[in-house]
Amino acid sequence: DQQVKQNSPSLSVQEGRISILNCDYTNSMFDYFLWYKKYPAEGPTFLISISSIKDKNEDGRFTVFLNKSAKHLSLHIVPSQPGDSAVYFCAASGKTSGSRLTFGEGTQLTVNP
Amino acid sequence: KAGVTQTPRYLIKTRGQQVTLSCSPISGHRSVSWYQQTPGQGLQFLFEYFSETQRNKGNFPGRFSGRQFSNSRSEMNVSTLELGDSALYLCASRPRAGAGNEQFFGPGTRLTVL
């Protein structure tokens, strides 16, 4: 049972444009969501998070939107840069799962110069 | 502040052997979690330790175990290795246990079982 799903395995955008990565979840007990970026042979790097009491959180070029009724979150990167090319994972946790992060399958973002 | 460190970075073992992986969390972080990443299953939670106590456990067989020391460093052990245990093992630390706070990952240990 995949509780967190990233339906797009890959996304390609031009440098300077917006990248939008999507994530859906099924467990209504999830109340904290995170995005991580991962380069090959490295561990995931934390990017940004959002609590279920909010619907938007911004940090520089990164903005996460949460739509609780649709059980959907998205990560916007504006403007996209070639160095953003990596695999992006969304993850979720909740009161019943405690510290456990449930990850999506990841989306490979490629930003073309 | 130094990040999460894991040793060794790479390891090759044969079936039936056992292996111990080590993780040093960010200074001041008391919670350590372990994850397994494989191409087929993605990132899967193994367990979390806080104050030397296992707080949470994923759906892995008993061959996978761990412990945490008083300085918050953690080890995980896999006994009777199987080919399917080949994976990237990631350690993550956070300041405190429970949900609602970010976990910071180390570079991982790449385990290959032959």
PDB file of C-alpha atoms in Angstrom:
ATOM      1  CA  ASP A   1       0.000   0.000   0.000  1.00  0.00           C
ATOM      2  CA  GLN A   2       1.805   3.089  -1.270  1.00  0.00           C
ATOM      3  CA  GLN A   3       0.664   5.824   1.094  1.00  0.00           C
ATOM      4  CA  VAL A   4       2.741   8.534  -0.566  1.00  0.00           C
ATOM      5  CA  LYS A   5       2.875   8.648  -4.325  1.00  0.00           C
ATOM      6  CA  GLN A   6       4.830  10.706  -6.803  1.00  0.00           C
ATOM      7  CA  ASN A   7       3.247   9.834 -10.095  1.00  0.00           C
ATOM      8  CA  SER A   8       5.821  11.491 -12.328  1.00  0.00           C
ATOM      9  CA  PRO A   9       9.103   9.564 -12.420  1.00  0.00           C
ATOM     10  CA  SER A  10      10.758  12.389 -14.314  1.00  0.00           C
ATOM     11  CA  LEU A  11      10.391  16.054 -15.193  1.00  0.00           C
ATOM     12  CA  SER A  12      12.410  18.181 -17.560  1.00  0.00           C
ATOM     13  CA  VAL A  13      12.361  22.003 -17.534  1.00  0.00           C
ATOM     14  CA  GLN A  14      14.350  24.842 -19.009  1.00  0.00           C
ATOM     15  CA  GLU A  15      16.664  26.922 -16.862  1.00  0.00           C
ATOM     16  CA  GLY A  16      14.872  29.959 -15.471  1.00  0.00           C
ATOM     17  CA  ARG A  17      11.406  28.420 -15.735  1.00  0.00           C
ATOM     18  CA  ILE A  18       9.278  27.024 -12.945  1.00  0.00           C
ATOM     19  CA  SER A  19       9.568  23.387 -11.849  1.00  0.00           C
ATOM     20  CA  ILE A  20       6.481  21.881 -10.243  1.00  0.00           C
ATOM     21  CA  LEU A  21       6.796  18.530  -8.512  1.00  0.00           C
ATOM     22  CA  ASN A  22       3.684  16.805  -7.263  1.00  0.00           C
ATOM     23  CA  CYS A  23       2.923  14.358  -4.484  1.00  0.00           C
ATOM     24  CA  ASP A  24      -0.283  12.666  -3.328  1.00  0.00           C
ATOM     25  CA  TYR A  25      -0.955  10.875  -0.090  1.00  0.00           C
ATOM     26  CA  THR A  26      -3.715   8.607   1.155  1.00  0.00           C
ATOM     27  CA  ASN A  27      -3.219   8.503   4.914  1.00  0.00           C
ATOM     28  CA  SER A  28      -5.337  11.212   6.517  1.00  0.00           C
ATOM     29  CA  MET A  29      -3.285  10.888   9.715  1.00  0.00           C
ATOM     30  CA  PHE A  30      -0.267  12.462   8.048  1.00  0.00           C
ATOM     31  CA  ASP A  31       0.176  15.989   9.368  1.00  0.00           C
ATOM     32  CA  TYR A  32       3.734  16.946   8.463  1.00  0.00           C
ATOM     33  CA  PHE A  33       5.249  16.892   5.024  1.00  0.00           C
ATOM     34  CA  LEU A  34       8.782  17.326   3.780  1.00  0.00           C
ATOM     35  CA  TRP A  35      10.668  17.553   0.523  1.00  0.00           C
ATOM     36  CA  TYR A  36      14.156  16.180   0.073  1.00  0.00           C
ATOM     37  CA  LYS A  37      16.602  16.420  -2.802  1.00  0.00           C
ATOM     38  CA  LYS A  38      18.976  13.570  -3.530  1.00  0.00           C
ATOM     39  CA  TYR A  39      22.065  13.363  -5.716  1.00  0.00           C
ATOM     40  CA  PRO A  40      23.514   9.972  -6.669  1.00  0.00           C
ATOM     41  CA  ALA A  41      25.713   8.386  -4.000  1.00  0.00           C
ATOM     42  CA  GLU A  42      24.612  10.958  -1.409  1.00  0.00           C
ATOM     43  CA  GLY A  43      21.999  10.994   1.302  1.00  0.00           C
ATOM     44  CA  PRO A  44      18.803  13.035   0.881  1.00  0.00           C
ATOM     45  CA  THR A  45      19.156  16.737   1.643  1.00  0.00           C
ATOM     46  CA  PHE A  46      16.270  18.423   3.450  1.00  0.00           C
ATOM     47  CA  LEU A  47      14.707  21.244   1.412  1.00  0.00           C
ATOM     48  CA  ILE A  48      11.491  22.455   2.955  1.00  0.00           C
ATOM     49  CA  SER A  49       8.626  21.258   5.116  1.00  0.00           C
ATOM     50  CA  ILE A  50       5.032  22.150   5.871  1.00  0.00           C
ATOM     51  CA  SER A  51       2.685  21.398   8.710  1.00  0.00           C
ATOM     52  CA  SER A  52      -0.933  20.496   8.017  1.00  0.00           C
ATOM     53  CA  ILE A  53      -2.071  23.681   9.769  1.00  0.00           C
ATOM     54  CA  LYS A  54      -0.626  25.668   6.855  1.00  0.00           C
ATOM     55  CA  ASP A  55      -1.281  25.590   3.148  1.00  0.00           C
ATOM     56  CA  LYS A  56       1.911  27.259   1.963  1.00  0.00           C
ATOM     57  CA  ASN A  57       5.503  27.607   3.044  1.00  0.00           C
ATOM     58  CA  GLU A  58       8.256  29.498   1.249  1.00  0.00           C
ATOM     59  CA  ASP A  59      12.011  29.385   1.493  1.00  0.00           C
ATOM     60  CA  GLY A  60      13.866  31.312  -1.160  1.00  0.00           C
ATOM     61  CA  ARG A  61      13.267  29.722  -4.550  1.00  0.00           C
ATOM     62  CA  PHE A  62      11.302  26.852  -3.000  1.00  0.00           C
ATOM     63  CA  THR A  63       7.611  26.940  -2.121  1.00  0.00           C
ATOM     64  CA  VAL A  64       5.528  24.023  -0.925  1.00  0.00           C
ATOM     65  CA  PHE A  65       1.751  24.039  -1.255  1.00  0.00           C
ATOM     66  CA  LEU A  66      -0.529  21.716   0.677  1.00  0.00           C
ATOM     67  CA  ASN A  67      -4.116  20.939  -0.305  1.00  0.00           C
ATOM     68  CA  LYS A  68      -5.471  18.843   2.554  1.00  0.00           C
ATOM     69  CA  SER A  69      -8.869  18.205   1.033  1.00  0.00           C
ATOM     70  CA  ALA A  70      -7.231  16.754  -2.069  1.00  0.00           C
ATOM     71  CA  LYS A  71      -4.431  15.113  -0.067  1.00  0.00           C
ATOM     72  CA  HIS A  72      -1.988  16.709  -2.451  1.00  0.00           C
ATOM     73  CA  LEU A  73       1.194  18.708  -2.089  1.00  0.00           C
ATOM     74  CA  SER A  74       3.477  20.301  -4.598  1.00  0.00           C
ATOM     75  CA  LEU A  75       6.934  21.813  -4.636  1.00  0.00           C
ATOM     76  CA  HIS A  76       7.566  24.845  -6.813  1.00  0.00           C
ATOM     77  CA  ILE A  77      11.095  25.854  -7.730  1.00  0.00           C
ATOM     78  CA  VAL A  78      11.412  29.305  -9.254  1.00  0.00           C
ATOM     79  CA  PRO A  79      13.607  30.002 -11.111  1.00  0.00           C
ATOM     80  CA  SER A  80      14.959  26.555 -11.861  1.00  0.00           C
ATOM     81  CA  GLN A  81      18.713  26.188 -12.143  1.00  0.00           C
ATOM     82  CA  PRO A  82      20.842  23.387 -13.643  1.00  0.00           C
ATOM     83  CA  GLY A  83      22.160  22.624 -10.139  1.00  0.00           C
ATOM     84  CA  ASP A  84      18.616  21.714  -9.126  1.00  0.00           C
ATOM     85  CA  SER A  85      18.847  18.593 -11.280  1.00  0.00           C
ATOM     86  CA  ALA A  86      18.414  15.722  -8.816  1.00  0.00           C
ATOM     87  CA  VAL A  87      15.833  13.248  -7.555  1.00  0.00           C
ATOM     88  CA  TYR A  88      13.182  14.888  -5.369  1.00  0.00           C
ATOM     89  CA  PHE A  89      11.360  12.913  -2.711  1.00  0.00           C
ATOM     90  CA  CYS A  90       8.314  13.952  -0.787  1.00  0.00           C
ATOM     91  CA  ALA A  91       7.860  12.432   2.644  1.00  0.00           C
ATOM     92  CA  ALA A  92       5.155  12.451   5.273  1.00  0.00           C
ATOM     93  CA  SER A  93       4.814  11.756   8.957  1.00  0.00           C
ATOM     94  CA  GLY A  94       1.979  11.807  11.441  1.00  0.00           C
ATOM     95  CA  LYS A  95       1.076  11.421  15.077  1.00  0.00           C
ATOM     96  CA  THR A  96       0.352   7.730  14.706  1.00  0.00           C
ATOM     97  CA  SER A  97       3.552   7.043  12.786  1.00  0.00           C
ATOM     98  CA  GLY A  98       5.706   9.118  15.089  1.00  0.00           C
ATOM     99  CA  SER A  99       9.149   9.714  13.709  1.00  0.00           C
ATOM    100  CA  ARG A 100       8.739   7.396  10.751  1.00  0.00           C
ATOM    101  CA  LEU A 101       8.936   9.163   7.403  1.00  0.00           C
ATOM    102  CA  THR A 102       6.995   7.583   4.567  1.00  0.00           C
ATOM    103  CA  PHE A 103       8.581   8.476   1.249  1.00  0.00           C
ATOM    104  CA  GLY A 104       7.282   8.715  -2.265  1.00  0.00           C
ATOM    105  CA  GLU A 105       9.103   7.018  -5.120  1.00  0.00           C
ATOM    106  CA  GLY A 106      10.897  10.170  -6.191  1.00  0.00           C
ATOM    107  CA  THR A 107      10.872  12.380  -9.278  1.00  0.00           C
ATOM    108  CA  GLN A 108      14.000  12.926 -11.351  1.00  0.00           C
ATOM    109  CA  LEU A 109      14.183  16.630 -12.181  1.00  0.00           C
ATOM    110  CA  THR A 110      16.411  17.702 -15.048  1.00  0.00           C
ATOM    111  CA  VAL A 111      16.960  21.406 -15.600  1.00  0.00           C
ATOM    112  CA  ASN A 112      18.366  22.103 -19.036  1.00  0.00           C
ATOM    113  CA  PRO A 113      20.635  25.118 -19.606  1.00  0.00           C
TER     114      PRO A 113
ATOM    115  CA  LYS B   1      28.190  22.117  12.624  1.00  0.00           C
ATOM    116  CA  ALA B   2      29.301  18.775  11.195  1.00  0.00           C
ATOM    117  CA  GLY B   3      26.643  16.698   9.496  1.00  0.00           C
ATOM    118  CA  VAL B   4      25.619  13.120  10.003  1.00  0.00           C
ATOM    119  CA  THR B   5      28.494  10.748   9.347  1.00  0.00           C
ATOM    120  CA  GLN B   6      28.262   7.091   8.431  1.00  0.00           C
ATOM    121  CA  THR B   7      30.947   4.447   8.258  1.00  0.00           C
ATOM    122  CA  PRO B   8      31.901   2.610   6.257  1.00  0.00           C
ATOM    123  CA  ARG B   9      30.734   4.211   3.007  1.00  0.00           C
ATOM    124  CA  TYR B  10      30.992   1.001   1.024  1.00  0.00           C
ATOM    125  CA  LEU B  11      30.889  -2.624   2.085  1.00  0.00           C
ATOM    126  CA  ILE B  12      30.917  -5.943   0.263  1.00  0.00           C
ATOM    127  CA  LYS B  13      29.801  -9.077   2.076  1.00  0.00           C
ATOM    128  CA  THR B  14      28.734 -12.575   1.133  1.00  0.00           C
ATOM    129  CA  ARG B  15      25.480 -14.337   1.896  1.00  0.00           C
ATOM    130  CA  GLY B  16      25.208 -15.628   5.427  1.00  0.00           C
ATOM    131  CA  GLN B  17      27.647 -13.112   6.898  1.00  0.00           C
ATOM    132  CA  GLN B  18      26.665 -10.354   9.259  1.00  0.00           C
ATOM    133  CA  VAL B  19      27.436  -6.656   9.060  1.00  0.00           C
ATOM    134  CA  THR B  20      27.509  -3.672  11.407  1.00  0.00           C
ATOM    135  CA  LEU B  21      27.028  -0.126  10.182  1.00  0.00           C
ATOM    136  CA  SER B  22      27.780   2.962  12.220  1.00  0.00           C
ATOM    137  CA  CYS B  23      26.193   6.398  12.392  1.00  0.00           C
ATOM    138  CA  SER B  24      27.219   9.550  14.253  1.00  0.00           C
ATOM    139  CA  PRO B  25      24.415  12.125  14.437  1.00  0.00           C
ATOM    140  CA  ILE B  26      24.695  15.880  14.284  1.00  0.00           C
ATOM    141  CA  SER B  27      26.007  17.212  17.574  1.00  0.00           C
ATOM    142  CA  GLY B  28      23.117  17.770  19.961  1.00  0.00           C
ATOM    143  CA  HIS B  29      20.727  15.520  18.067  1.00  0.00           C
ATOM    144  CA  ARG B  30      19.413  12.721  20.219  1.00  0.00           C
ATOM    145  CA  SER B  31      17.234  10.838  17.774  1.00  0.00           C
ATOM    146  CA  VAL B  32      18.671   8.547  15.106  1.00  0.00           C
ATOM    147  CA  SER B  33      16.641   6.755  12.451  1.00  0.00           C
ATOM    148  CA  TRP B  34      17.721   4.216   9.863  1.00  0.00           C
ATOM    149  CA  TYR B  35      16.330   3.760   6.363  1.00  0.00           C
ATOM    150  CA  GLN B  36      16.973   1.303   3.565  1.00  0.00           C
ATOM    151  CA  GLN B  37      16.924   2.440  -0.040  1.00  0.00           C
ATOM    152  CA  THR B  38      16.575  -0.078  -2.863  1.00  0.00           C
ATOM    153  CA  PRO B  39      15.547   0.444  -6.495  1.00  0.00           C
ATOM    154  CA  GLY B  40      12.457  -1.716  -6.062  1.00  0.00           C
ATOM    155  CA  GLN B  41      11.170  -0.589  -2.653  1.00  0.00           C
ATOM    156  CA  GLY B  42      12.404   2.984  -2.456  1.00  0.00           C
ATOM    157  CA  LEU B  43      13.197   4.481   0.939  1.00  0.00           C
ATOM    158  CA  GLN B  44      11.907   2.297   3.748  1.00  0.00           C
ATOM    159  CA  PHE B  45      12.012   3.052   7.471  1.00  0.00           C
ATOM    160  CA  LEU B  46      13.908   0.525   9.582  1.00  0.00           C
ATOM    161  CA  PHE B  47      13.854   1.896  13.138  1.00  0.00           C
ATOM    162  CA  GLU B  48      14.411   4.908  15.340  1.00  0.00           C
ATOM    163  CA  TYR B  49      16.401   5.265  18.534  1.00  0.00           C
ATOM    164  CA  PHE B  50      16.123   7.997  21.116  1.00  0.00           C
ATOM    165  CA  SER B  51      17.941   8.070  24.432  1.00  0.00           C
ATOM    166  CA  GLU B  52      19.288   4.577  23.790  1.00  0.00           C
ATOM    167  CA  THR B  53      15.769   3.155  23.397  1.00  0.00           C
ATOM    168  CA  GLN B  54      14.116   1.915  20.231  1.00  0.00           C
ATOM    169  CA  ARG B  55      11.076   4.159  19.727  1.00  0.00           C
ATOM    170  CA  ASN B  56       9.682   2.963  16.449  1.00  0.00           C
ATOM    171  CA  LYS B  57      10.223  -0.003  14.129  1.00  0.00           C
ATOM    172  CA  GLY B  58       9.458  -0.632  10.484  1.00  0.00           C
ATOM    173  CA  ASN B  59       8.410  -3.857   8.797  1.00  0.00           C
ATOM    174  CA  PHE B  60      11.739  -5.614   8.582  1.00  0.00           C
ATOM    175  CA  PRO B  61      12.666  -9.098   9.830  1.00  0.00           C
ATOM    176  CA  GLY B  62      14.438  -9.623  13.134  1.00  0.00           C
ATOM    177  CA  ARG B  63      17.743 -10.022  11.288  1.00  0.00           C
ATOM    178  CA  PHE B  64      17.829  -6.241  11.270  1.00  0.00           C
ATOM    179  CA  SER B  65      18.662  -4.763  14.648  1.00  0.00           C
ATOM    180  CA  GLY B  66      20.158  -1.647  16.075  1.00  0.00           C
ATOM    181  CA  ARG B  67      21.290   0.111  19.166  1.00  0.00           C
ATOM    182  CA  GLN B  68      22.174   3.563  20.377  1.00  0.00           C
ATOM    183  CA  PHE B  69      24.904   4.573  22.751  1.00  0.00           C
ATOM    184  CA  SER B  70      24.897   7.227  25.463  1.00  0.00           C
ATOM    185  CA  ASN B  71      26.630   9.693  23.120  1.00  0.00           C
ATOM    186  CA  SER B  72      23.736   9.228  20.629  1.00  0.00           C
ATOM    187  CA  ARG B  73      25.893   7.332  18.139  1.00  0.00           C
ATOM    188  CA  SER B  74      24.038   4.412  16.648  1.00  0.00           C
ATOM    189  CA  GLU B  75      24.825   1.098  15.004  1.00  0.00           C
ATOM    190  CA  MET B  76      22.671  -1.192  12.969  1.00  0.00           C
ATOM    191  CA  ASN B  77      23.370  -4.859  12.466  1.00  0.00           C
ATOM    192  CA  VAL B  78      22.152  -7.226   9.803  1.00  0.00           C
ATOM    193  CA  SER B  79      22.706 -10.913  10.448  1.00  0.00           C
ATOM    194  CA  THR B  80      22.585 -13.819   8.009  1.00  0.00           C
ATOM    195  CA  LEU B  81      22.836 -11.546   5.010  1.00  0.00           C
ATOM    196  CA  GLU B  82      20.708 -12.245   1.950  1.00  0.00           C
ATOM    197  CA  LEU B  83      21.180 -11.016  -1.606  1.00  0.00           C
ATOM    198  CA  GLY B  84      18.130  -8.807  -1.186  1.00  0.00           C
ATOM    199  CA  ASP B  85      19.822  -6.902   1.621  1.00  0.00           C
ATOM    200  CA  SER B  86      21.991  -5.149  -0.959  1.00  0.00           C
ATOM    201  CA  ALA B  87      20.982  -1.528  -0.580  1.00  0.00           C
ATOM    202  CA  LEU B  88      21.965   1.956   0.469  1.00  0.00           C
ATOM    203  CA  TYR B  89      21.521   2.242   4.231  1.00  0.00           C
ATOM    204  CA  LEU B  90      20.845   5.753   5.404  1.00  0.00           C
ATOM    205  CA  CYS B  91      21.015   7.182   8.857  1.00  0.00           C
ATOM    206  CA  ALA B  92      19.160  10.350   9.815  1.00  0.00           C
ATOM    207  CA  SER B  93      19.251  12.441  12.962  1.00  0.00           C
ATOM    208  CA  ARG B  94      16.931  15.000  14.509  1.00  0.00           C
ATOM    209  CA  PRO B  95      17.049  17.049  17.671  1.00  0.00           C
ATOM    210  CA  ARG B  96      14.211  15.179  19.385  1.00  0.00           C
ATOM    211  CA  ALA B  97      11.944  12.206  18.826  1.00  0.00           C
ATOM    212  CA  GLY B  98       8.393  12.312  17.546  1.00  0.00           C
ATOM    213  CA  ALA B  99       6.822  13.766  14.456  1.00  0.00           C
ATOM    214  CA  GLY B 100       6.888  17.333  13.237  1.00  0.00           C
ATOM    215  CA  ASN B 101      10.550  17.971  12.886  1.00  0.00           C
ATOM    216  CA  GLU B 102      13.045  17.515  10.097  1.00  0.00           C
ATOM    217  CA  GLN B 103      15.438  14.615   9.817  1.00  0.00           C
ATOM    218  CA  PHE B 104      18.909  15.213   8.413  1.00  0.00           C
ATOM    219  CA  PHE B 105      20.504  12.380   6.500  1.00  0.00           C
ATOM    220  CA  GLY B 106      24.034  11.102   6.263  1.00  0.00           C
ATOM    221  CA  PRO B 107      25.683  10.012   2.996  1.00  0.00           C
ATOM    222  CA  GLY B 108      24.756   6.374   3.489  1.00  0.00           C
ATOM    223  CA  THR B 109      26.545   3.052   3.478  1.00  0.00           C
ATOM    224  CA  ARG B 110      26.329   1.122   0.221  1.00  0.00           C
ATOM    225  CA  LEU B 111      26.107  -2.581   1.115  1.00  0.00           C
ATOM    226  CA  THR B 112      26.586  -5.187  -1.592  1.00  0.00           C
ATOM    227  CA  VAL B 113      25.830  -8.815  -0.754  1.00  0.00           C
ATOM    228  CA  LEU B 114      27.359 -11.387  -3.112  1.00  0.00           C
TER     229      LEU B 114
END
